[in-house]
mmCIF file of N, CA and C in Angstrom:
data_model
loop_
_atom_site.group_PDB
_atom_site.id
_atom_site.type_symbol
_atom_site.label_atom_id
_atom_site.label_comp_id
_atom_site.label_asym_id
_atom_site.label_seq_id
_atom_site.Cartn_x
_atom_site.Cartn_y
_atom_site.Cartn_z
ATOM 1 N N MET D 541 -101.478 73.068 148.483
ATOM 2 C CA MET D 541 -100.801 72.062 147.695
ATOM 3 C C MET D 541 -100.089 72.772 146.557
ATOM 4 N N LYS D 542 -98.807 72.534 146.454
ATOM 5 C CA LYS D 542 -98.041 73.072 145.340
ATOM 6 C C LYS D 542 -97.947 71.987 144.275
ATOM 7 N N SER D 543 -98.646 72.211 143.161
ATOM 8 C CA SER D 543 -98.691 71.224 142.083
ATOM 9 C C SER D 543 -98.153 71.841 140.802
ATOM 10 N N ASN D 544 -97.385 71.059 140.097
ATOM 11 C CA ASN D 544 -96.838 71.500 138.828
ATOM 12 C C ASN D 544 -97.285 70.515 137.765
ATOM 13 N N SER D 545 -98.151 70.940 136.872
ATOM 14 C CA SER D 545 -98.598 70.088 135.783
ATOM 15 C C SER D 545 -97.552 70.132 134.682
ATOM 16 N N ILE D 546 -96.912 68.999 134.439
ATOM 17 C CA ILE D 546 -95.877 68.914 133.425
ATOM 18 C C ILE D 546 -96.503 68.799 132.040
ATOM 19 N N ALA D 547 -97.590 68.034 131.966
ATOM 20 C CA ALA D 547 -98.293 67.863 130.694
ATOM 21 C C ALA D 547 -99.751 67.540 130.972
ATOM 22 N N CYS D 548 -100.619 68.062 130.131
ATOM 23 C CA CYS D 548 -102.045 67.751 130.231
ATOM 24 C C CYS D 548 -102.582 67.657 128.813
ATOM 25 N N VAL D 549 -103.185 66.515 128.515
ATOM 26 C CA VAL D 549 -103.760 66.279 127.192
ATOM 27 C C VAL D 549 -105.204 65.857 127.390
ATOM 28 N N THR D 550 -106.110 66.501 126.688
ATOM 29 C CA THR D 550 -107.528 66.187 126.793
ATOM 30 C C THR D 550 -108.059 65.786 125.430
ATOM 31 N N GLY D 551 -108.784 64.689 125.406
ATOM 32 C CA GLY D 551 -109.420 64.231 124.179
ATOM 33 C C GLY D 551 -110.916 64.118 124.398
ATOM 34 N N ASP D 552 -111.615 63.587 123.433
ATOM 35 C CA ASP D 552 -113.069 63.435 123.546
ATOM 36 C C ASP D 552 -113.471 62.507 124.684
ATOM 37 N N SER D 553 -112.654 61.492 124.957
ATOM 38 C CA SER D 553 -113.056 60.514 125.970
ATOM 39 C C SER D 553 -111.956 60.212 126.982
ATOM 40 N N PHE D 554 -110.972 61.102 127.122
ATOM 41 C CA PHE D 554 -109.919 60.869 128.112
ATOM 42 C C PHE D 554 -109.253 62.179 128.530
ATOM 43 N N VAL D 555 -108.604 62.128 129.685
ATOM 44 C CA VAL D 555 -107.747 63.209 130.170
ATOM 45 C C VAL D 555 -106.467 62.554 130.667
ATOM 46 N N LEU D 556 -105.317 63.029 130.201
ATOM 47 C CA LEU D 556 -104.022 62.557 130.653
ATOM 48 C C LEU D 556 -103.322 63.725 131.326
ATOM 49 N N ASN D 557 -102.805 63.490 132.522
ATOM 50 C CA ASN D 557 -102.136 64.545 133.259
ATOM 51 C C ASN D 557 -100.886 63.985 133.917
ATOM 52 N N HIS D 558 -99.747 64.628 133.668
ATOM 53 C CA HIS D 558 -98.490 64.283 134.340
ATOM 54 C C HIS D 558 -98.204 65.434 135.291
ATOM 55 N N SER D 559 -98.160 65.129 136.590
ATOM 56 C CA SER D 559 -97.970 66.207 137.548
ATOM 57 C C SER D 559 -97.025 65.815 138.674
ATOM 58 N N VAL D 560 -96.445 66.856 139.281
ATOM 59 C CA VAL D 560 -95.593 66.724 140.455
ATOM 60 C C VAL D 560 -96.210 67.592 141.544
ATOM 61 N N ILE D 561 -96.424 67.008 142.699
ATOM 62 C CA ILE D 561 -96.960 67.750 143.840
ATOM 63 C C ILE D 561 -95.823 67.854 144.844
ATOM 64 N N SER D 562 -95.307 69.063 145.011
ATOM 65 C CA SER D 562 -94.083 69.257 145.787
ATOM 66 C C SER D 562 -94.285 69.140 147.293
ATOM 67 N N GLU D 563 -95.470 69.442 147.778
ATOM 68 C CA GLU D 563 -95.739 69.336 149.219
ATOM 69 C C GLU D 563 -97.060 68.600 149.431
ATOM 70 N N PRO D 564 -97.075 67.279 149.238
ATOM 71 C CA PRO D 564 -98.338 66.543 149.382
ATOM 72 C C PRO D 564 -98.841 66.551 150.814
ATOM 73 N N SER D 565 -100.150 66.659 150.947
ATOM 74 C CA SER D 565 -100.804 66.673 152.249
ATOM 75 C C SER D 565 -102.089 65.869 152.143
ATOM 76 N N ALA D 566 -102.439 65.143 153.189
ATOM 77 C CA ALA D 566 -103.673 64.338 153.189
ATOM 78 C C ALA D 566 -104.892 65.200 152.897
ATOM 79 N N ASP D 567 -104.869 66.463 153.309
ATOM 80 C CA ASP D 567 -105.998 67.369 153.074
ATOM 81 C C ASP D 567 -106.253 67.593 151.582
ATOM 82 N N ASN D 568 -105.230 67.412 150.768
ATOM 83 C CA ASN D 568 -105.354 67.636 149.329
ATOM 84 C C ASN D 568 -105.831 66.412 148.561
ATOM 85 N N PHE D 569 -106.007 65.292 149.253
ATOM 86 C CA PHE D 569 -106.408 64.050 148.595
ATOM 87 C C PHE D 569 -107.595 63.411 149.311
ATOM 88 N N PRO D 570 -108.759 64.032 149.263
ATOM 89 C CA PRO D 570 -109.925 63.439 149.931
ATOM 90 C C PRO D 570 -110.382 62.178 149.197
ATOM 91 N N PRO D 571 -111.093 61.295 149.883
ATOM 92 C CA PRO D 571 -111.676 60.142 149.179
ATOM 93 C C PRO D 571 -112.570 60.654 148.053
ATOM 94 N N HIS D 572 -112.506 59.975 146.912
ATOM 95 C CA HIS D 572 -113.287 60.416 145.751
ATOM 96 C C HIS D 572 -113.498 59.241 144.803
ATOM 97 N N PHE D 573 -114.334 59.446 143.810
ATOM 98 C CA PHE D 573 -114.505 58.463 142.749
ATOM 99 C C PHE D 573 -114.736 59.201 141.444
ATOM 100 N N HIS D 574 -114.649 58.471 140.356
ATOM 101 C CA HIS D 574 -114.844 59.031 139.032
ATOM 102 C C HIS D 574 -115.957 58.259 138.332
ATOM 103 N N GLU D 575 -116.579 58.878 137.380
ATOM 104 C CA GLU D 575 -117.599 58.208 136.565
ATOM 105 C C GLU D 575 -116.955 57.405 135.435
ATOM 106 N N ALA D 576 -115.636 57.463 135.342
ATOM 107 C CA ALA D 576 -114.895 56.769 134.295
ATOM 108 C C ALA D 576 -113.760 55.973 134.947
ATOM 109 N N TRP D 577 -113.064 55.186 134.141
ATOM 110 C CA TRP D 577 -111.899 54.455 134.618
ATOM 111 C C TRP D 577 -110.764 55.431 134.897
ATOM 112 N N GLU D 578 -109.906 55.075 135.850
ATOM 113 C CA GLU D 578 -108.717 55.882 136.134
ATOM 114 C C GLU D 578 -107.500 54.964 136.151
ATOM 115 N N MET D 579 -106.440 55.404 135.510
ATOM 116 C CA MET D 579 -105.183 54.671 135.523
ATOM 117 C C MET D 579 -104.122 55.625 136.058
ATOM 118 N N LEU D 580 -103.421 55.205 137.093
ATOM 119 C CA LEU D 580 -102.405 56.028 137.727
ATOM 120 C C LEU D 580 -101.071 55.297 137.624
ATOM 121 N N PHE D 581 -100.085 55.940 137.001
ATOM 122 C CA PHE D 581 -98.731 55.406 136.936
ATOM 123 C C PHE D 581 -97.902 56.181 137.946
ATOM 124 N N PHE D 582 -97.410 55.483 138.969
ATOM 125 C CA PHE D 582 -96.684 56.107 140.070
ATOM 126 C C PHE D 582 -95.206 56.234 139.718
ATOM 127 N N ILE D 583 -94.685 57.455 139.830
ATOM 128 C CA ILE D 583 -93.287 57.712 139.498
ATOM 129 C C ILE D 583 -92.431 57.857 140.744
ATOM 130 N N ARG D 584 -92.872 58.681 141.706
ATOM 131 C CA ARG D 584 -92.090 58.840 142.937
ATOM 132 C C ARG D 584 -92.943 59.433 144.035
ATOM 133 N N GLY D 585 -92.461 59.280 145.274
ATOM 134 C CA GLY D 585 -93.146 59.831 146.430
ATOM 135 C C GLY D 585 -93.220 58.812 147.549
ATOM 136 N N ASP D 586 -93.857 59.214 148.612
ATOM 137 C CA ASP D 586 -94.072 58.357 149.777
ATOM 138 C C ASP D 586 -95.573 58.371 150.040
ATOM 139 N N VAL D 587 -96.313 57.537 149.300
ATOM 140 C CA VAL D 587 -97.768 57.556 149.371
ATOM 141 C C VAL D 587 -98.335 56.135 149.432
ATOM 142 N N THR D 588 -99.560 56.071 149.880
ATOM 143 C CA THR D 588 -100.326 54.833 149.947
ATOM 144 C C THR D 588 -101.607 55.052 149.163
ATOM 145 N N TYR D 589 -102.027 54.039 148.420
ATOM 146 C CA TYR D 589 -103.300 54.061 147.696
ATOM 147 C C TYR D 589 -104.290 53.255 148.522
ATOM 148 N N SER D 590 -105.438 53.844 148.846
ATOM 149 C CA SER D 590 -106.443 53.173 149.667
ATOM 150 C C SER D 590 -107.725 52.969 148.890
ATOM 151 N N VAL D 591 -108.260 51.745 148.980
ATOM 152 C CA VAL D 591 -109.505 51.381 148.315
ATOM 153 C C VAL D 591 -110.143 50.233 149.103
ATOM 154 N N HIS D 592 -111.445 50.270 149.258
ATOM 155 C CA HIS D 592 -112.191 49.207 149.945
ATOM 156 C C HIS D 592 -111.611 48.876 151.320
ATOM 157 N N GLY D 593 -111.139 49.875 152.047
ATOM 158 C CA GLY D 593 -110.614 49.655 153.390
ATOM 159 C C GLY D 593 -109.232 49.031 153.441
ATOM 160 N N LYS D 594 -108.591 48.852 152.297
ATOM 161 C CA LYS D 594 -107.236 48.314 152.252
ATOM 162 C C LYS D 594 -106.298 49.378 151.715
ATOM 163 N N SER D 595 -105.066 49.351 152.206
ATOM 164 C CA SER D 595 -104.059 50.318 151.784
ATOM 165 C C SER D 595 -102.877 49.601 151.163
ATOM 166 N N TYR D 596 -102.338 50.205 150.101
ATOM 167 C CA TYR D 596 -101.220 49.632 149.373
ATOM 168 C C TYR D 596 -100.136 50.683 149.212
ATOM 169 N N ARG D 597 -98.964 50.420 149.759
ATOM 170 C CA ARG D 597 -97.837 51.338 149.608
ATOM 171 C C ARG D 597 -97.392 51.295 148.149
ATOM 172 N N LEU D 598 -97.326 52.451 147.511
ATOM 173 C CA LEU D 598 -96.930 52.504 146.107
ATOM 174 C C LEU D 598 -95.416 52.575 145.981
ATOM 175 N N ARG D 599 -94.898 51.865 144.973
ATOM 176 C CA ARG D 599 -93.470 51.877 144.666
ATOM 177 C C ARG D 599 -93.275 52.331 143.225
ATOM 178 N N ARG D 600 -92.124 52.903 142.964
ATOM 179 C CA ARG D 600 -91.801 53.409 141.622
ATOM 180 C C ARG D 600 -92.187 52.383 140.557
ATOM 181 N N GLY D 601 -92.945 52.840 139.564
ATOM 182 C CA GLY D 601 -93.345 51.972 138.465
ATOM 183 C C GLY D 601 -94.663 51.245 138.667
ATOM 184 N N ASP D 602 -95.285 51.398 139.831
ATOM 185 C CA ASP D 602 -96.588 50.750 140.052
ATOM 186 C C ASP D 602 -97.648 51.381 139.156
ATOM 187 N N LEU D 603 -98.574 50.552 138.711
ATOM 188 C CA LEU D 603 -99.700 50.994 137.903
ATOM 189 C C LEU D 603 -100.969 50.603 138.643
ATOM 190 N N VAL D 604 -101.820 51.580 138.905
ATOM 191 C CA VAL D 604 -103.072 51.354 139.626
ATOM 192 C C VAL D 604 -104.225 51.670 138.679
ATOM 193 N N ILE D 605 -105.185 50.768 138.590
ATOM 194 C CA ILE D 605 -106.366 50.993 137.761
ATOM 195 C C ILE D 605 -107.589 50.960 138.666
ATOM 196 N N SER D 606 -108.369 52.034 138.621
ATOM 197 C CA SER D 606 -109.568 52.148 139.453
ATOM 198 C C SER D 606 -110.811 52.072 138.568
ATOM 199 N N ARG D 607 -111.756 51.246 138.974
ATOM 200 C CA ARG D 607 -113.021 51.131 138.238
ATOM 201 C C ARG D 607 -113.884 52.362 138.491
ATOM 202 N N PRO D 608 -114.799 52.652 137.591
ATOM 203 C CA PRO D 608 -115.724 53.768 137.808
ATOM 204 C C PRO D 608 -116.523 53.571 139.100
ATOM 205 N N THR D 609 -116.801 54.656 139.777
ATOM 206 C CA THR D 609 -117.622 54.776 140.993
ATOM 207 C C THR D 609 -117.055 54.055 142.217
ATOM 208 N N VAL D 610 -115.782 53.646 142.185
ATOM 209 C CA VAL D 610 -115.157 53.019 143.354
ATOM 210 C C VAL D 610 -114.426 54.095 144.143
ATOM 211 N N LEU D 611 -114.795 54.247 145.405
ATOM 212 C CA LEU D 611 -114.200 55.257 146.280
ATOM 213 C C LEU D 611 -112.741 54.890 146.572
ATOM 214 N N HIS D 612 -111.834 55.838 146.381
ATOM 215 C CA HIS D 612 -110.413 55.606 146.614
ATOM 216 C C HIS D 612 -109.743 56.918 147.003
ATOM 217 N N ARG D 613 -108.475 56.815 147.427
ATOM 218 C CA ARG D 613 -107.723 58.024 147.766
ATOM 219 C C ARG D 613 -106.235 57.738 147.814
ATOM 220 N N ILE D 614 -105.461 58.796 147.723
ATOM 221 C CA ILE D 614 -104.013 58.765 147.930
ATOM 222 C C ILE D 614 -103.768 59.322 149.326
ATOM 223 N N GLU D 615 -102.896 58.642 150.077
ATOM 224 C CA GLU D 615 -102.545 59.098 151.427
ATOM 225 C C GLU D 615 -101.038 59.341 151.489
ATOM 226 N N PRO D 616 -100.617 60.604 151.469
ATOM 227 C CA PRO D 616 -99.185 60.902 151.589
ATOM 228 C C PRO D 616 -98.682 60.510 152.975
ATOM 229 N N SER D 617 -97.481 59.945 153.021
ATOM 230 C CA SER D 617 -96.904 59.518 154.295
ATOM 231 C C SER D 617 -95.740 60.393 154.726
ATOM 232 N N GLY D 618 -95.306 61.260 153.862
ATOM 233 C CA GLY D 618 -94.169 62.109 154.185
ATOM 234 C C GLY D 618 -94.213 63.374 153.368
ATOM 235 N N LYS D 619 -93.113 64.065 153.347
ATOM 236 C CA LYS D 619 -93.026 65.341 152.626
ATOM 237 C C LYS D 619 -92.357 65.200 151.263
ATOM 238 N N GLU D 620 -92.011 63.971 150.876
ATOM 239 C CA GLU D 620 -91.362 63.755 149.583
ATOM 240 C C GLU D 620 -92.294 64.161 148.444
ATOM 241 N N LYS D 621 -91.737 64.715 147.381
ATOM 242 C CA LYS D 621 -92.540 65.080 146.211
ATOM 243 C C LYS D 621 -93.281 63.854 145.686
ATOM 244 N N TYR D 622 -94.508 64.081 145.227
ATOM 245 C CA TYR D 622 -95.342 63.012 144.673
ATOM 246 C C TYR D 622 -95.497 63.278 143.182
ATOM 247 N N GLU D 623 -95.068 62.329 142.369
ATOM 248 C CA GLU D 623 -95.149 62.481 140.917
ATOM 249 C C GLU D 623 -95.909 61.303 140.329
ATOM 250 N N ARG D 624 -96.801 61.625 139.397
ATOM 251 C CA ARG D 624 -97.624 60.592 138.775
ATOM 252 C C ARG D 624 -98.037 61.001 137.371
ATOM 253 N N ILE D 625 -98.438 59.995 136.623
ATOM 254 C CA ILE D 625 -99.146 60.209 135.371
ATOM 255 C C ILE D 625 -100.512 59.604 135.583
ATOM 256 N N ASN D 626 -101.544 60.388 135.330
ATOM 257 C CA ASN D 626 -102.908 59.985 135.615
ATOM 258 C C ASN D 626 -103.724 60.070 134.324
ATOM 259 N N VAL D 627 -104.470 59.000 134.031
ATOM 260 C CA VAL D 627 -105.323 58.991 132.846
ATOM 261 C C VAL D 627 -106.725 58.617 133.283
ATOM 262 N N ILE D 628 -107.683 59.441 132.932
ATOM 263 C CA ILE D 628 -109.092 59.126 133.176
ATOM 264 C C ILE D 628 -109.712 58.900 131.802
ATOM 265 N N PHE D 629 -110.339 57.714 131.635
ATOM 266 C CA PHE D 629 -110.854 57.341 130.316
ATOM 267 C C PHE D 629 -112.169 56.599 130.422
#
């Protein structure tokens, strides 16, 4: 996975990361969960967000909020660059 972190800010109770993944692959996005809330702001790409057995095609400007301990994943559908801003808090 070729990833370029544009910005990363870490505080006492949060992590903010703006990144571009130039060659997204399903192997790079295994199902996972966090012990904290996650907020993902989708900027560009050809990806689907999967949670609880349902999949949602993401469109520019979508905001996804994941509760703690909920299993989820990103599923790339093509070779288009994937760009997001991700906050774990």
